[in-house]
mmCIF file of C-alpha atoms in Angstrom:
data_model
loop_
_atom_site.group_PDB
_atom_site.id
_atom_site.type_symbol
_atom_site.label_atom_id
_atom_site.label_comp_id
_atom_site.label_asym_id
_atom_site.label_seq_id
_atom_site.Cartn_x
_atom_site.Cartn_y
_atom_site.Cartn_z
ATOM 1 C CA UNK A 1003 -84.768 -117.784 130.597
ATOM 2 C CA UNK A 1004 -86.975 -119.943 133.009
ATOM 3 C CA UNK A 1005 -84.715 -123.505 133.009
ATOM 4 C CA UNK A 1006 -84.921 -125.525 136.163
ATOM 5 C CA UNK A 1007 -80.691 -126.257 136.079
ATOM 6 C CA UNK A 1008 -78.609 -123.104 134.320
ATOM 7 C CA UNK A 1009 -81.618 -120.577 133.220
ATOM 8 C CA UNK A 1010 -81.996 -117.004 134.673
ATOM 9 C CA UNK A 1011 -84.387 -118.200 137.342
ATOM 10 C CA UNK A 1012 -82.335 -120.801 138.870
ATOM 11 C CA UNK A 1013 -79.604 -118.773 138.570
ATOM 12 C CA UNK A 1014 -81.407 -116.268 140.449
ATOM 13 C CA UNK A 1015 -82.642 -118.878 143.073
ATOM 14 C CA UNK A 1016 -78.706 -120.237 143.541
ATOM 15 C CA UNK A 1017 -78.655 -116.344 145.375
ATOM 16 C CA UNK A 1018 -82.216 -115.725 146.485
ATOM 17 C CA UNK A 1019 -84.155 -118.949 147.395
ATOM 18 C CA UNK A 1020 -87.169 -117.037 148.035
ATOM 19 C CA UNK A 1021 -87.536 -115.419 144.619
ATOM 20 C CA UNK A 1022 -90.928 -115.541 142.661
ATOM 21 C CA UNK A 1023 -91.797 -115.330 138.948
ATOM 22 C CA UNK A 1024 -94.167 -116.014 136.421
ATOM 23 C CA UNK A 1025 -95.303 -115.584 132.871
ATOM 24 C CA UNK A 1026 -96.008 -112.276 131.427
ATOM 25 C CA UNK A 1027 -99.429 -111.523 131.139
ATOM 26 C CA UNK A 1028 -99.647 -109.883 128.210
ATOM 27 C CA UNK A 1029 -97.710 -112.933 126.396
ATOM 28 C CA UNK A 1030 -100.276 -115.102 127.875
ATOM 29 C CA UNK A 1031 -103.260 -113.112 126.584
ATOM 30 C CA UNK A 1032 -101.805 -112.863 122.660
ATOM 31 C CA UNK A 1033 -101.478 -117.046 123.050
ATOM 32 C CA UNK A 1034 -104.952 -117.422 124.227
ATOM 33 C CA UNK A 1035 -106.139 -115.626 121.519
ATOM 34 C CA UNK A 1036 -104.486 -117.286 118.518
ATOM 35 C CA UNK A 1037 -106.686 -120.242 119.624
ATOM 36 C CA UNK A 1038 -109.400 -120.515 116.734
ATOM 37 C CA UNK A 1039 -111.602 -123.316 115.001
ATOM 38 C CA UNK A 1040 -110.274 -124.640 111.768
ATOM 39 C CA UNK A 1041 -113.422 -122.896 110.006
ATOM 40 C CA UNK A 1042 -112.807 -119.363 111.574
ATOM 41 C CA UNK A 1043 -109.115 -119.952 110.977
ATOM 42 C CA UNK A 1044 -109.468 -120.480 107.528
ATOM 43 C CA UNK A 1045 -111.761 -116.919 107.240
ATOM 44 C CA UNK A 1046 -108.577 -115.238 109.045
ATOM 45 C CA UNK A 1047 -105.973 -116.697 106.326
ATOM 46 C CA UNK A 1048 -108.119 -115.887 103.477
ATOM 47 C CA UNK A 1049 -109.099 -111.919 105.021
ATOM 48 C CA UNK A 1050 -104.958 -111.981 105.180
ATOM 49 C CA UNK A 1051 -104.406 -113.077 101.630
ATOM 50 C CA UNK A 1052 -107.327 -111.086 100.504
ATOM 51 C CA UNK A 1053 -104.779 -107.923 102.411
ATOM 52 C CA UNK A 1054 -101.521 -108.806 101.326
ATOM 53 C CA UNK A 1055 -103.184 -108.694 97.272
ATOM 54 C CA UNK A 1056 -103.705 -105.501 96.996
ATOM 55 C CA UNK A 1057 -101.208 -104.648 100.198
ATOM 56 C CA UNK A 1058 -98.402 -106.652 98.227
ATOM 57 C CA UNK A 1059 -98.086 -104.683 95.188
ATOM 58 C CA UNK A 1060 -97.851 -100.709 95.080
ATOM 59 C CA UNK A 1061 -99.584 -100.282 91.645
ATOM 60 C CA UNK A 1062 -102.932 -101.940 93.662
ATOM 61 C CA UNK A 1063 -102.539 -100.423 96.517
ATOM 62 C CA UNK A 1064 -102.428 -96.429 94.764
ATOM 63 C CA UNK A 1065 -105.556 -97.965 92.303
ATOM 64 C CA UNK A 1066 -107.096 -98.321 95.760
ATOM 65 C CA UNK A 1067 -106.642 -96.053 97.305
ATOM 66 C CA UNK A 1068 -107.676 -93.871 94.142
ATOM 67 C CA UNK A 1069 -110.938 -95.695 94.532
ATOM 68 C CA UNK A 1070 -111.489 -95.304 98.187
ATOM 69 C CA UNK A 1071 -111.112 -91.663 97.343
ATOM 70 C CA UNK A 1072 -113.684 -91.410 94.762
ATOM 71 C CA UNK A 1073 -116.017 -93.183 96.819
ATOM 72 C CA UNK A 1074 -115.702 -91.109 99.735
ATOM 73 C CA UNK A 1075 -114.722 -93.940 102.161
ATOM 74 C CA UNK A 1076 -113.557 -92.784 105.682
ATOM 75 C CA UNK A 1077 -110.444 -94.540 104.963
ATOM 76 C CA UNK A 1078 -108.073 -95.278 102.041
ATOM 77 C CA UNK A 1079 -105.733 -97.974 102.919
ATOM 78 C CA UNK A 1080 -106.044 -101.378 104.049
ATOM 79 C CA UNK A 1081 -103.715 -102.719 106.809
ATOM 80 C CA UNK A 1082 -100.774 -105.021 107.052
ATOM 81 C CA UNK A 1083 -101.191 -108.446 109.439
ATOM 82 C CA UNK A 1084 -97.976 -108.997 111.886
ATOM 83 C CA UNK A 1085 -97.824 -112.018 113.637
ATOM 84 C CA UNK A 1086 -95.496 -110.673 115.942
ATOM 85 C CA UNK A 1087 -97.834 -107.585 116.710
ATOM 86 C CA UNK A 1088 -100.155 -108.277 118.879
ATOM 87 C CA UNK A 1089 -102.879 -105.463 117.802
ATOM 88 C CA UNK A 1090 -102.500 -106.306 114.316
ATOM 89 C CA UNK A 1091 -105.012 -108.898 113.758
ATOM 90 C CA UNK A 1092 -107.771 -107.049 115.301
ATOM 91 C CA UNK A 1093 -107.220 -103.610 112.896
ATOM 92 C CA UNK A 1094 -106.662 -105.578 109.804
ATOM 93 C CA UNK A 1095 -110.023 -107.284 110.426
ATOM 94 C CA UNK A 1096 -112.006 -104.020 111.036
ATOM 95 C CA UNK A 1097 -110.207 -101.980 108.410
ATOM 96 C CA UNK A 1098 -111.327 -104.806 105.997
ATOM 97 C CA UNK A 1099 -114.935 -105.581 106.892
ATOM 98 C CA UNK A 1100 -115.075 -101.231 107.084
ATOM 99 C CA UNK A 1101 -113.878 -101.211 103.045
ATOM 100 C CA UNK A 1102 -115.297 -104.779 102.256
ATOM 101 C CA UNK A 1103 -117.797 -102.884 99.536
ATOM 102 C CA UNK A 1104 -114.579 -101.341 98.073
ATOM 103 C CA UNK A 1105 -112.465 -104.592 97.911
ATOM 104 C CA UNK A 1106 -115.079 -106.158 96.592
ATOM 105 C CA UNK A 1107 -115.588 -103.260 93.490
ATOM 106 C CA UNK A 1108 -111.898 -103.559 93.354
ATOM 107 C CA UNK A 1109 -111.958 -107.125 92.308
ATOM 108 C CA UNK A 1110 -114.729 -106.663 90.169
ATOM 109 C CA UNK A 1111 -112.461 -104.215 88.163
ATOM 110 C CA UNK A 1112 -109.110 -105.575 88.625
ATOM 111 C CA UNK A 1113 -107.418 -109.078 88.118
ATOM 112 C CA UNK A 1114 -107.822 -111.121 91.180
ATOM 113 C CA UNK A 1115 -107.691 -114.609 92.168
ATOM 114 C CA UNK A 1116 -111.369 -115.922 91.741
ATOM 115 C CA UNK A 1117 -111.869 -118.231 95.334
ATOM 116 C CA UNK A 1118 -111.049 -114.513 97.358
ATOM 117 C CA UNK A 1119 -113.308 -112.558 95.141
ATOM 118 C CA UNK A 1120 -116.121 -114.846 95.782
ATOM 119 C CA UNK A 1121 -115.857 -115.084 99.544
ATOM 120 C CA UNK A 1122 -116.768 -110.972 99.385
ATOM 121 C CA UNK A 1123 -120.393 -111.971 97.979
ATOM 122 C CA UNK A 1124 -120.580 -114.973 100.688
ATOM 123 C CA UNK A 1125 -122.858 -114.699 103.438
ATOM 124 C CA UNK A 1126 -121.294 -116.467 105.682
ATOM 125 C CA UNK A 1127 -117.644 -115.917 105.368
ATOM 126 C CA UNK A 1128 -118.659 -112.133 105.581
ATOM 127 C CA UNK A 1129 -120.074 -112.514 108.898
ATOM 128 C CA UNK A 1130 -117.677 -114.715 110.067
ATOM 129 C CA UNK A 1131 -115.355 -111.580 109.205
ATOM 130 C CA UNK A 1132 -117.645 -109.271 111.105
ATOM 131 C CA UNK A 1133 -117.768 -111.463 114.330
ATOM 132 C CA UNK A 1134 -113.544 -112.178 114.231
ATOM 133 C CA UNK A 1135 -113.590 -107.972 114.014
ATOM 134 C CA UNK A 1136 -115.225 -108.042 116.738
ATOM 135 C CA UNK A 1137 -114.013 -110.502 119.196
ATOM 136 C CA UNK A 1138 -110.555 -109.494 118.488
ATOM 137 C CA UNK A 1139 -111.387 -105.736 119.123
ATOM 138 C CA UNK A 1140 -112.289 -107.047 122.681
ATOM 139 C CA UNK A 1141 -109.049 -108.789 123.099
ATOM 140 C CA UNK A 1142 -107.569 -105.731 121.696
ATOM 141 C CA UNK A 1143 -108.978 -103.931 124.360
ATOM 142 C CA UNK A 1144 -108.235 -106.360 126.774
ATOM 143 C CA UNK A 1145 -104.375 -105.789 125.494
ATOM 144 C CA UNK A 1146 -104.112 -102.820 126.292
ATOM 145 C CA UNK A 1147 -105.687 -102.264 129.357
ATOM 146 C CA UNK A 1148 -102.729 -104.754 130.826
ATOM 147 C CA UNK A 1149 -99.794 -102.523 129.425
ATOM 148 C CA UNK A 1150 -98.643 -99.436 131.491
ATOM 149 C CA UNK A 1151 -96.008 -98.855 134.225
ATOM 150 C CA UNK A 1152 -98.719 -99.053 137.081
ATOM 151 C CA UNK A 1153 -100.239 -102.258 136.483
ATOM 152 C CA UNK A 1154 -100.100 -104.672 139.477
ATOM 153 C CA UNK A 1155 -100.896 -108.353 139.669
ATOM 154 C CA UNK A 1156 -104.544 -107.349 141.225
ATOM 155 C CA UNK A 1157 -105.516 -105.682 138.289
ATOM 156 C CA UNK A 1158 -104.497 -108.311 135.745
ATOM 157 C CA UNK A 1159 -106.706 -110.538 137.654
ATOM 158 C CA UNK A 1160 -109.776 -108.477 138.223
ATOM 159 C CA UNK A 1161 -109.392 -107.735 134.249
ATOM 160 C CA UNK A 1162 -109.252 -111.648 132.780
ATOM 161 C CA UNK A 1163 -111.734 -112.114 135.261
ATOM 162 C CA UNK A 1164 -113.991 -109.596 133.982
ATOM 163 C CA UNK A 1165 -113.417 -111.409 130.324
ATOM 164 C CA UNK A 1166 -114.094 -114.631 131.188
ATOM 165 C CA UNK A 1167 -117.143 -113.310 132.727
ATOM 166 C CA UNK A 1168 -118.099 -111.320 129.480
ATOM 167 C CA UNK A 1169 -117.169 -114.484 127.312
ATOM 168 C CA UNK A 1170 -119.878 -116.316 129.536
ATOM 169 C CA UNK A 1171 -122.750 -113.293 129.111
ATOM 170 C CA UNK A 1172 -122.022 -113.448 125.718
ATOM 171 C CA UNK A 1173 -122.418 -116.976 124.949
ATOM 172 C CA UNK A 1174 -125.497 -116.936 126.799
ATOM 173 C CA UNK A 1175 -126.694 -113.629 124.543
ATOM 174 C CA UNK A 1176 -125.506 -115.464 121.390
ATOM 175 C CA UNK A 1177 -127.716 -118.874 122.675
ATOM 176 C CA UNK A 1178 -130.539 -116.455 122.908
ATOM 177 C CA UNK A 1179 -129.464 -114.532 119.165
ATOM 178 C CA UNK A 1180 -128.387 -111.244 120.907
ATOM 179 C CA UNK A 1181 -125.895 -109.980 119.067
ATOM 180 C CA UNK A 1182 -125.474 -106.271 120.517
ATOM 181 C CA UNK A 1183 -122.021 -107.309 122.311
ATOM 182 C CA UNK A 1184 -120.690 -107.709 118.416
ATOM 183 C CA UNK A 1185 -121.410 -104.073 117.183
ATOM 184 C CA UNK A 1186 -119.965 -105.213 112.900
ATOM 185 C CA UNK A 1187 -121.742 -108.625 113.808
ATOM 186 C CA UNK A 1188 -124.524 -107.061 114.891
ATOM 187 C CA UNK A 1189 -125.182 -104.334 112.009
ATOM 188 C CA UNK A 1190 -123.876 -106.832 109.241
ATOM 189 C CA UNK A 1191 -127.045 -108.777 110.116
ATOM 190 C CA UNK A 1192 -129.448 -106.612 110.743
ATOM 191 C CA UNK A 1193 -128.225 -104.497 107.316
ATOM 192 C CA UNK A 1194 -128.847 -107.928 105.081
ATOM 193 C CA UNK A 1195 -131.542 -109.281 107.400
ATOM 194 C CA UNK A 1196 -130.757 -113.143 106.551
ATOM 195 C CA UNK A 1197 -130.714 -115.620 109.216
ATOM 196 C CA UNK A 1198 -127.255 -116.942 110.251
ATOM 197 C CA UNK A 1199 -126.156 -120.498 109.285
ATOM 198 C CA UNK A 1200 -126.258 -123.002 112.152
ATOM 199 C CA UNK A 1201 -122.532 -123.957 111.557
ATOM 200 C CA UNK A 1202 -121.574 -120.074 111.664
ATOM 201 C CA UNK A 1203 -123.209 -119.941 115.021
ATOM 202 C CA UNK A 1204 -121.530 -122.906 115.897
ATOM 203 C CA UNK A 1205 -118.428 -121.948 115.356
ATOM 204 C CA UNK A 1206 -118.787 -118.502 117.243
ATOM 205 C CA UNK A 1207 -120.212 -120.365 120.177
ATOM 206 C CA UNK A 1208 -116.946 -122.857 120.119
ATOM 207 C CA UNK A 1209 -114.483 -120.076 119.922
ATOM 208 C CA UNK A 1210 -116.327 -117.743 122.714
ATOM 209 C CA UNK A 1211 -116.062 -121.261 124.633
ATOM 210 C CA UNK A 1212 -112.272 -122.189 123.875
ATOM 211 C CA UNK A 1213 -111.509 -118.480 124.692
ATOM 212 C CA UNK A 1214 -113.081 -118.631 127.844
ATOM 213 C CA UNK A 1215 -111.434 -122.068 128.703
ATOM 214 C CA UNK A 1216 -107.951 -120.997 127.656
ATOM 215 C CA UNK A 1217 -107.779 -117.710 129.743
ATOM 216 C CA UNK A 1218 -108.892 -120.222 132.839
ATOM 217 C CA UNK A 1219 -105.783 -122.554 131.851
ATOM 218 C CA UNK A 1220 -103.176 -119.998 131.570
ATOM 219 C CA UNK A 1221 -104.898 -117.706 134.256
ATOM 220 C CA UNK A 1222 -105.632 -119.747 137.594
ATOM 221 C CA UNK A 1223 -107.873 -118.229 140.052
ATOM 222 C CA UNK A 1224 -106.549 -115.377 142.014
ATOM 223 C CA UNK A 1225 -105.300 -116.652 145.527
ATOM 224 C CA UNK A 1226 -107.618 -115.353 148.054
ATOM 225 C CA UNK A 1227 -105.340 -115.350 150.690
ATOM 226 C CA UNK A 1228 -103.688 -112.277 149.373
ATOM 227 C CA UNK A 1229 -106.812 -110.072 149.306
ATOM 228 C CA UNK A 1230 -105.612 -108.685 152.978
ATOM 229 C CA UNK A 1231 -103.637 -106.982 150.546
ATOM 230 C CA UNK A 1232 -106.115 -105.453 148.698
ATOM 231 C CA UNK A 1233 -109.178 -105.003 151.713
ATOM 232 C CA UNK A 1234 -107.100 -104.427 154.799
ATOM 233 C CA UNK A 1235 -110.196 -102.842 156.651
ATOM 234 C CA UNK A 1236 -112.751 -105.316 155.300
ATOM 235 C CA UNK A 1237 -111.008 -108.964 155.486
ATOM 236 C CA UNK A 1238 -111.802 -111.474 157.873
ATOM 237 C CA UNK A 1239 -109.046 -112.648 159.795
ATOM 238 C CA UNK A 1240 -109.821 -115.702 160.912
ATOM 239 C CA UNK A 1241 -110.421 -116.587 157.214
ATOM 240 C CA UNK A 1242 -106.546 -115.920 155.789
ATOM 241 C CA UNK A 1243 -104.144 -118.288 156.069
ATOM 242 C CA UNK A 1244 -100.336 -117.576 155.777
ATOM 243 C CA UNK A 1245 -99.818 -114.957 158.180
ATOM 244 C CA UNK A 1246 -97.923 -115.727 161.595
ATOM 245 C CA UNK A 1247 -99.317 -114.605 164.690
ATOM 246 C CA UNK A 1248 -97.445 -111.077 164.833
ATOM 247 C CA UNK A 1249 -98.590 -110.316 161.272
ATOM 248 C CA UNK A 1250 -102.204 -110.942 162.174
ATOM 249 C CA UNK A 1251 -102.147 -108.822 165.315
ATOM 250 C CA UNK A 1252 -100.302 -105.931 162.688
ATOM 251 C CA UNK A 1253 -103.079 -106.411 160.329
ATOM 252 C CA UNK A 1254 -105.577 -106.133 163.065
ATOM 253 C CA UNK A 1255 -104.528 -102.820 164.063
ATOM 254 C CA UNK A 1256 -104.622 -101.796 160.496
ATOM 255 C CA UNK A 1257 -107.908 -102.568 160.221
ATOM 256 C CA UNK A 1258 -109.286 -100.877 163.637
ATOM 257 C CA UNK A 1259 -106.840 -97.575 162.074
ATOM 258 C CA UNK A 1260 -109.298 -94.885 161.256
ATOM 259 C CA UNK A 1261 -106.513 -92.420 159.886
ATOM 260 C CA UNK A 1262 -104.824 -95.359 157.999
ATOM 261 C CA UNK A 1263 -108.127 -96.419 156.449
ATOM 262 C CA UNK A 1264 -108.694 -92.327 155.246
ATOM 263 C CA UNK A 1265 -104.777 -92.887 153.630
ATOM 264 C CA UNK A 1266 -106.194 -96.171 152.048
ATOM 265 C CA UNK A 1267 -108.845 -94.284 150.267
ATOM 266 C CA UNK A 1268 -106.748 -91.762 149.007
ATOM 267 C CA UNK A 1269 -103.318 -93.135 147.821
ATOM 268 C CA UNK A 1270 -102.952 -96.115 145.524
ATOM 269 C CA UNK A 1271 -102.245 -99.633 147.296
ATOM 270 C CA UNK A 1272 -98.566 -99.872 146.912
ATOM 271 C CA UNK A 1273 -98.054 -96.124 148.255
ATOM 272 C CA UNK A 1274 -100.443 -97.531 151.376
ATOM 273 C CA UNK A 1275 -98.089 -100.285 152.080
ATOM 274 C CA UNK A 1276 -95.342 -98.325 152.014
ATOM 275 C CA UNK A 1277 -96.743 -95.361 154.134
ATOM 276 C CA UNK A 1278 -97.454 -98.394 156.443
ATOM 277 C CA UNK A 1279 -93.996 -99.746 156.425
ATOM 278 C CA UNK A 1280 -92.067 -97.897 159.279
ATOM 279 C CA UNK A 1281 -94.926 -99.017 161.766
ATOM 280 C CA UNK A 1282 -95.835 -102.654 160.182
ATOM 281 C CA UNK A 1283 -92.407 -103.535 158.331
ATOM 282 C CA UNK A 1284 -92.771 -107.342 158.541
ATOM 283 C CA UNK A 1285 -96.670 -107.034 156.646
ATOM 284 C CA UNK A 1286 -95.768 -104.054 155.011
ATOM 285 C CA UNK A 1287 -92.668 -106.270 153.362
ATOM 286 C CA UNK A 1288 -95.086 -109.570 152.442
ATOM 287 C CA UNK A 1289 -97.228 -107.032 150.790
ATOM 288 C CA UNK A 1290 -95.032 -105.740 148.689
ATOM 289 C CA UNK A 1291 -93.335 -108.546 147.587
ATOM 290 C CA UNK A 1292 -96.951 -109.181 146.206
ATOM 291 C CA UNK A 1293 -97.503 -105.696 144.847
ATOM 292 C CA UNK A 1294 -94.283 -104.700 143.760
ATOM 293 C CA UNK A 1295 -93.014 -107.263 140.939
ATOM 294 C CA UNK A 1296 -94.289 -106.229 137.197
ATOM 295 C CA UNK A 1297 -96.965 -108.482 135.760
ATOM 296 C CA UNK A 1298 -95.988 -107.443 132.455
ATOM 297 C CA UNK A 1299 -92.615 -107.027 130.443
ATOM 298 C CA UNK A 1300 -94.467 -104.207 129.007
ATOM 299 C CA UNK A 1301 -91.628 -101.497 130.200
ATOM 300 C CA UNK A 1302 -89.005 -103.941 129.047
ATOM 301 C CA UNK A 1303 -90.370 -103.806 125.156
ATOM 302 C CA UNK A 1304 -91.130 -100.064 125.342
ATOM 303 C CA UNK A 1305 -87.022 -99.691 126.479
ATOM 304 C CA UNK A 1306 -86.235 -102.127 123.816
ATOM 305 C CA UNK A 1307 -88.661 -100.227 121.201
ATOM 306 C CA UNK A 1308 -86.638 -96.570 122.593
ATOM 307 C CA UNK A 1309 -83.176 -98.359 121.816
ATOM 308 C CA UNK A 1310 -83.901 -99.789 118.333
ATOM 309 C CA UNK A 1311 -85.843 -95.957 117.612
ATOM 310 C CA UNK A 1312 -82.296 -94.712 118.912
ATOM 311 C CA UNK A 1313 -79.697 -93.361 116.270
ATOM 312 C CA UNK A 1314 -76.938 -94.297 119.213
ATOM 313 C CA UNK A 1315 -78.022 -97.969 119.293
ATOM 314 C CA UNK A 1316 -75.052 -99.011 118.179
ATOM 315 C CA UNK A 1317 -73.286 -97.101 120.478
ATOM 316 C CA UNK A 1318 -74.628 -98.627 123.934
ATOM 317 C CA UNK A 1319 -72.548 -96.451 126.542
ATOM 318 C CA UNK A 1320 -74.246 -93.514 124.920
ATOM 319 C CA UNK A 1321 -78.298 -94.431 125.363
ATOM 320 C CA UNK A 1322 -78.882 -93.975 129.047
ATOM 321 C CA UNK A 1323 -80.219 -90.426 128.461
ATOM 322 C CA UNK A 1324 -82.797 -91.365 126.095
ATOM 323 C CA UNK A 1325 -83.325 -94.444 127.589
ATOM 324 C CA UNK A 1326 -84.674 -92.359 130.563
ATOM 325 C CA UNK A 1327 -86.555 -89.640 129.085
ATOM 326 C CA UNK A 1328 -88.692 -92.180 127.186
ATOM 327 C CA UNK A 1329 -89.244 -94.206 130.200
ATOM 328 C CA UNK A 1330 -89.917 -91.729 132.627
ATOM 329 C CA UNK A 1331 -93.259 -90.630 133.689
ATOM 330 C CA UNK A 1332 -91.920 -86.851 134.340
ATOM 331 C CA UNK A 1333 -92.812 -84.528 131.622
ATOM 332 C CA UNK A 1334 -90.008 -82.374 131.129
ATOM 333 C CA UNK A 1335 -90.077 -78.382 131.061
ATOM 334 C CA UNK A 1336 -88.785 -77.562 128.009
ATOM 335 C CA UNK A 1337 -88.925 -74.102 128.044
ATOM 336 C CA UNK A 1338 -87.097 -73.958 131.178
ATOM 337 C CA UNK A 1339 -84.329 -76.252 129.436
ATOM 338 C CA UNK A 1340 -83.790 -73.947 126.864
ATOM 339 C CA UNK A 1341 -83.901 -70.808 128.760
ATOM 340 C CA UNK A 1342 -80.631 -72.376 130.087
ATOM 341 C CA UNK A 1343 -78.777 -73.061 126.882
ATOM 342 C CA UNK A 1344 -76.999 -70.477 125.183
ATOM 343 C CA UNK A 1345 -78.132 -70.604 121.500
ATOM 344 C CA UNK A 1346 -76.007 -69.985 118.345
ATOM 345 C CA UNK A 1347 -77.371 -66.691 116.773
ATOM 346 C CA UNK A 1348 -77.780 -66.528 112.990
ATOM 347 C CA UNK A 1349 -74.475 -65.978 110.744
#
């Protein structure tokens, strides 16, 4: 897709020289987040395996969900890890630190292999479950907050920024054995009252660190001579570099604008530049080459997850109507659809 000689993007480039790209951010938040110490790792693979024995077989998984039921758990099933979903690990964690008490009766009364049954009565390994529950609930959240069909490249930034940040506060909290931004964590050790290993809290402090390195490595810090874009009528001129003479003067009348800057406040930053665009084309055109490419392949995968849903999909000529009515943000009037179509009385 990305090859320097015969890929998409230097095939693009033979045509438009100018063209821009880069990595989806999404993509590059699930491979930050698969980076984890060998010891944490090794709690992840054995939660998994711990899963996929009871998940595996359907005889265990109806005996518990029998015994969730008679113990009145909140839920009854455990959950399946997918590598290739990027949710997944989070879920499965929380699902199984949420029924850990069940599991654990479950392998008291059932067959199981004895290495997983003891890590339930471990310490250690159970809040090293609680904290990777935790940490991946953030990234969860994280996840998500980047997906949608309005996400620009200014809000991908502001929001790794704002995790790197938080990785930072909570490393510092952790140094000082605050534990309240790890709500599991946090309960799991105030409910057994022990003090935490040293090598546990090493191990949290080296993956909060790694985290925090990675998203710097795959997310560089945001160019500031694009935030004209974003604070047209607060930026300094004389501070932004890039613009030609003609585009400064533009931007400066922009700025000094008081019915442009009540449009700013009210309409989202690519309609501004646009609304902008018949007076300013030449700034109005660099800002939306900025504003307009997706940071995401997020609508790609939910087309792709509409075609593969579609009973047509085999059928390609035929999708373009579903296609669109998944995609689209327009809620459609049903009622007013089928006030138009004759319907076939009863025989």
């Amino acid at each position: 897709m990305s090859g320097k000689i015969c890929g998409l993007i230097a095939r693009i480039r033979n045509i438009i020289p100018s063209v821009t790209w880069h990595h989806c951010c999404i993509h590059r938040e699930a491979i930050v987040s698969k980076k984890i110490p060998t010891k944490l790792k090794e709690v992840l693979d054995e939660a998994v395996k711990i899963v996929n024995f009871i998940k595996a077989k359907s005889l265990n998984s109806r005996l518990f969900e029998q015994l969730c039921k008679d113990m009145d758990s909140e839920h009854y099933q455990l959950l399946l890890h997918s590598e290739i979903r990027w949710l997944s690990r989070g879920k499965v964690l929380s699902r199984l630190f949420e029924l850990r008490h069940e599991v654990r009766l479950f392998f008291i009364e059932h067959k199981s292999p004895f290495t997983l049954s003891e890590r339930l009565n471990d310490f250690s390994w159970l809040a090293s479950l609680a904290y990777l529950s935790d940490i991946f609930a953030h990234l969860n959240v994280l996840n998500l907050s980047l997906q949608g069909s309005h996400v620009t490249i200014f809000k991908v930034e502001d929001k790794i920024e704002a995790m790197i940040k938080k990785l930072e506060q909570w490393n510092y909290r952790l140094s000082k054995k605050n534990y309240d931004s790890f709500q599991n964590f946090n309960n799991f050790l105030e409910l057994t009252k022990k003090e935490l290993s040293g090598e546990v809290s090493k191990n949290i402090k080296q993956h909060i660190e790694d985290l925090q390195r990675s998203f710097r490595d795959y997310f560089l810090v945001s160019d500031t001579n694009r935030n004209w874009i974003r604070h047209p009528f607060e930026i300094d001129i004389t501070q932004i570099n890039g613009l030609t003479s003609l585009e400064e003067d533009n931007l400066i009348e922009i700025s000094t604008n008081g019915s442009l800057k009540l449009q700013f406040n009210q309409k989202s930053l690519e309609n501004f530049w646009l609304h902008v665009q018949k007076d300013y084309p030449v700034l109005s055109s660099k800002a939306l080459k900025v504003l307009i490419p997706f940071p995401t392949t997020y609508l790609c995968e939910k087309a792709f997850s509409a075609l593969v849903k579609n009973k047509f999909r085999n059928r390609l000529e035929n999708v373009e109507s579903e296609l669109r009515l998944k995609l689209s943000n327009i809620e459609p009037n049903i009622e007013k659809l089928m006030s138009e179509m004759q319907y076939h009385p009863s025989h």
